[in-house]
mmCIF file of C-alpha atoms and ligand atoms in Angstrom:
data_model
loop_
_atom_site.group_PDB
_atom_site.id
_atom_site.type_symbol
_atom_site.label_atom_id
_atom_site.label_comp_id
_atom_site.label_asym_id
_atom_site.label_seq_id
_atom_site.Cartn_x
_atom_site.Cartn_y
_atom_site.Cartn_z
ATOM 1 C CA MET A 28 108.124 94.050 100.189
ATOM 2 C CA LYS A 29 110.083 97.383 98.469
ATOM 3 C CA LEU A 30 109.841 100.874 99.351
ATOM 4 C CA VAL A 31 109.474 102.889 96.202
ATOM 5 C CA MET A 32 110.141 106.625 96.040
ATOM 6 C CA ALA A 33 109.208 108.673 93.356
ATOM 7 C CA ILE A 34 109.865 112.214 92.723
ATOM 8 C CA VAL A 35 107.945 113.603 89.980
ATOM 9 C CA SER A 36 107.280 117.635 89.019
ATOM 10 C CA ASN A 37 104.258 119.196 90.927
ATOM 11 C CA GLU A 38 102.199 119.906 87.619
ATOM 12 C CA ASP A 39 102.164 115.577 87.493
ATOM 13 C CA ALA A 40 101.782 115.060 91.184
ATOM 14 C CA ASN A 41 98.115 114.681 91.116
ATOM 15 C CA LYS A 42 97.485 112.777 88.846
ATOM 16 C CA VAL A 43 100.079 110.242 89.354
ATOM 17 C CA ILE A 44 98.659 109.885 93.136
ATOM 18 C CA LYS A 45 95.268 109.965 91.716
ATOM 19 C CA SER A 46 96.034 106.763 89.138
ATOM 20 C CA LEU A 47 98.008 104.731 91.936
ATOM 21 C CA ILE A 48 95.321 105.051 94.635
ATOM 22 C CA LYS A 49 92.754 103.727 91.975
ATOM 23 C CA GLU A 50 94.996 101.041 91.439
ATOM 24 C CA ASN A 51 94.624 100.451 95.101
ATOM 25 C CA PHE A 52 98.260 101.657 96.574
ATOM 26 C CA PHE A 53 98.702 103.419 99.352
ATOM 27 C CA VAL A 54 100.988 106.516 98.906
ATOM 28 C CA THR A 55 102.448 108.977 100.854
ATOM 29 C CA LYS A 56 103.001 112.921 99.262
ATOM 30 C CA LEU A 57 105.897 114.669 100.704
ATOM 31 C CA ALA A 58 106.422 118.215 99.140
ATOM 32 C CA THR A 59 110.401 118.300 98.600
ATOM 33 C CA THR A 60 113.044 120.809 96.406
ATOM 34 C CA GLY A 61 114.993 119.463 93.996
ATOM 35 C CA GLY A 62 118.662 120.202 95.048
ATOM 36 C CA PHE A 63 119.765 121.208 90.940
ATOM 37 C CA LEU A 64 117.482 124.084 90.200
ATOM 38 C CA MET A 65 115.938 124.221 94.030
ATOM 39 C CA SER A 66 112.363 124.547 92.795
ATOM 40 C CA GLY A 67 109.344 122.419 93.998
ATOM 41 C CA ASN A 68 108.829 119.095 93.387
ATOM 42 C CA THR A 69 107.277 115.771 94.852
ATOM 43 C CA THR A 70 107.898 112.959 96.300
ATOM 44 C CA MET A 71 105.814 109.793 96.701
ATOM 45 C CA ILE A 72 106.580 106.744 98.663
ATOM 46 C CA VAL A 73 104.714 103.806 98.271
ATOM 47 C CA GLY A 74 104.929 100.630 100.258
ATOM 48 C CA VAL A 75 104.347 97.408 97.760
ATOM 49 C CA GLN A 76 104.313 94.150 97.765
ATOM 50 C CA ASP A 77 107.009 92.811 95.548
ATOM 51 C CA GLU A 78 104.459 91.437 92.942
ATOM 52 C CA MET A 79 103.073 94.361 92.166
ATOM 53 C CA MET A 80 106.150 96.552 92.030
ATOM 54 C CA ASP A 81 105.952 96.461 88.001
ATOM 55 C CA LYS A 82 102.801 97.720 87.926
ATOM 56 C CA CYS A 83 103.871 100.764 90.706
ATOM 57 C CA ILE A 84 106.229 102.024 88.337
ATOM 58 C CA GLU A 85 104.026 101.402 85.679
ATOM 59 C CA VAL A 86 101.224 103.648 86.977
ATOM 60 C CA ILE A 87 104.124 106.345 87.896
ATOM 61 C CA SER A 88 105.917 106.062 84.331
ATOM 62 C CA GLU A 89 103.123 106.600 82.127
ATOM 63 C CA THR A 90 101.174 109.749 84.237
ATOM 64 C CA SER A 91 104.599 111.521 84.380
ATOM 65 C CA ARG A 92 106.004 111.328 81.269
ATOM 66 C CA ARG A 93 108.789 112.891 80.024
ATOM 67 C CA ARG A 94 107.315 115.141 77.521
ATOM 68 C CA THR A 95 108.414 119.159 75.436
ATOM 69 C CA LYS A 96 105.710 122.144 76.126
ATOM 70 C CA LEU A 97 106.297 125.126 74.298
ATOM 71 C CA VAL A 98 106.343 128.055 76.990
ATOM 72 C CA PRO A 99 106.257 131.814 76.390
ATOM 73 C CA ASN A 100 109.805 133.337 75.617
ATOM 74 C CA ALA A 101 110.019 137.107 76.465
ATOM 75 C CA ILE A 102 112.333 139.489 74.716
ATOM 76 C CA SER A 103 113.220 142.925 75.643
ATOM 77 C CA SER A 104 114.409 145.373 73.105
ATOM 78 C CA GLU A 105 115.045 149.101 73.471
ATOM 79 C CA PHE A 106 111.368 149.463 72.501
ATOM 80 C CA GLY A 107 110.122 147.621 75.494
ATOM 81 C CA ILE A 108 109.176 143.931 76.546
ATOM 82 C CA PHE A 109 107.615 142.105 73.940
ATOM 83 C CA SER A 110 106.983 138.519 73.656
ATOM 84 C CA SER A 111 108.440 136.259 70.472
ATOM 85 C CA THR A 112 108.166 132.833 69.858
ATOM 86 C CA PRO A 113 107.612 129.954 72.227
ATOM 87 C CA VAL A 114 110.696 127.971 73.166
ATOM 88 C CA GLU A 115 110.128 124.151 73.681
ATOM 89 C CA VAL A 116 110.796 122.930 77.456
ATOM 90 C CA GLN A 117 111.432 119.365 78.647
ATOM 91 C CA VAL A 118 108.559 118.417 81.334
ATOM 92 C CA GLY A 119 107.674 115.464 83.292
ATOM 93 C CA GLY A 120 109.465 112.152 83.779
ATOM 94 C CA ALA A 121 109.880 110.583 87.027
ATOM 95 C CA THR A 122 113.318 109.432 89.186
ATOM 96 C CA ILE A 123 112.057 106.066 90.936
ATOM 97 C CA PHE A 124 114.290 104.665 93.580
ATOM 98 C CA VAL A 125 113.459 101.162 94.834
ATOM 99 C CA LEU A 126 114.512 100.189 98.695
ATOM 100 C CA ASP A 127 113.817 96.949 100.416
ATOM 101 C CA VAL A 128 111.682 96.734 103.332
ATOM 102 C CA GLU A 129 113.163 94.901 105.899
ATOM 103 C CA GLN A 130 110.153 95.348 108.278
ATOM 104 C CA PHE A 131 106.954 96.441 107.608
ATOM 105 C CA ILE A 132 104.966 97.557 111.003
ATOM 106 C CA LYS A 133 101.290 99.107 111.003
ATOM 107 C CA SER A 134 100.433 99.008 115.072
HETATM 108 P P1 LIG B 210 116.110 115.038 86.516
HETATM 109 O O1 LIG B 210 117.391 114.416 86.804
HETATM 110 O O2 LIG B 210 114.832 114.302 86.071
HETATM 111 O O3 LIG B 210 116.062 115.318 88.147
HETATM 112 C C1 LIG B 210 114.454 115.460 88.717
HETATM 113 C C2 LIG B 210 114.735 115.714 90.279
HETATM 114 O O4 LIG B 210 114.621 114.301 90.659
HETATM 115 C C3 LIG B 210 115.861 116.725 90.912
HETATM 116 O O5 LIG B 210 115.818 117.927 91.037
HETATM 117 C C4 LIG B 210 116.038 116.189 92.167
HETATM 118 O O6 LIG B 210 114.881 116.606 93.610
HETATM 119 C C5 LIG B 210 115.338 114.782 92.305
HETATM 120 N N1 LIG B 210 116.927 113.519 91.757
HETATM 121 C C6 LIG B 210 117.151 113.353 90.109
HETATM 122 N N2 LIG B 210 118.298 112.225 90.423
HETATM 123 C C7 LIG B 210 118.515 112.356 91.685
HETATM 124 C C8 LIG B 210 119.236 111.364 92.685
HETATM 125 N N3 LIG B 210 119.928 110.572 91.914
HETATM 126 N N4 LIG B 210 119.182 111.441 94.053
HETATM 127 C C9 LIG B 210 118.379 112.282 94.719
HETATM 128 N N5 LIG B 210 116.826 113.038 93.806
HETATM 129 C C10 LIG B 210 117.149 113.443 92.065
HETATM 130 P P2 LIG B 210 116.827 119.101 90.289
HETATM 131 O O7 LIG B 210 117.640 118.854 91.911
HETATM 132 O O8 LIG B 210 115.991 120.291 90.703
HETATM 133 O O9 LIG B 210 117.447 119.056 89.075
HETATM 134 C C11 LIG B 210 116.651 119.465 87.940
HETATM 135 C C12 LIG B 210 117.272 118.756 86.835
HETATM 136 O O10 LIG B 210 118.867 119.413 86.385
HETATM 137 C C13 LIG B 210 117.614 116.956 86.895
HETATM 138 O O11 LIG B 210 116.406 116.390 86.476
HETATM 139 C C14 LIG B 210 118.845 116.827 85.757
HETATM 140 O O12 LIG B 210 118.079 117.269 83.980
HETATM 141 C C15 LIG B 210 119.617 118.344 85.839
HETATM 142 N N6 LIG B 210 120.013 118.067 86.834
HETATM 143 C C16 LIG B 210 120.916 117.782 88.677
HETATM 144 N N7 LIG B 210 121.541 118.069 88.951
HETATM 145 C C17 LIG B 210 122.753 118.392 87.567
HETATM 146 C C18 LIG B 210 124.079 117.850 87.513
HETATM 147 N N8 LIG B 210 124.433 118.010 88.523
HETATM 148 N N9 LIG B 210 124.891 118.696 86.829
HETATM 149 C C19 LIG B 210 123.809 118.956 85.318
HETATM 150 N N10 LIG B 210 122.523 118.631 85.309
HETATM 151 C C20 LIG B 210 122.086 118.580 86.667
#
């Protein structure tokens, strides 16, 4: 058995969890904070049988794919603040750790 720990953006979290549940995985969602940006993200822990590992990684990767997004870019000038051309930022993506599980007990 493996323990998959996946860190995704809050924006993708619900989509990832819904897709995992649909594929019959058991998921625990943790509200976490990235140490670099100090902004909220979501960590999921999923206990999976070895043979289901690839499927689990596939579901997480497909539902949190890294992509670009256009966001408004406000610029201030001597005449006040106004919006200019939007800028492209990278969003999404998952950081995934896979750990061996020594024991799994449900009592
Ligand atoms: P990512 O590498 O996609 O990481 C997204 C979030 O995943 C991180 O949020 C952190 O919560 C987690 N994470 C990634 N790698 C990890 C690891 N080896 N161990 C534990 N948790 C890990 P943030 O820490 O807020 O980082 C946000 C983004 O800032 C990162 O995106 C990366 O592009 C950049 N970044 C993070 N640390 C950096 C550093 N030391 N130097 C330069 N850029 C950094």
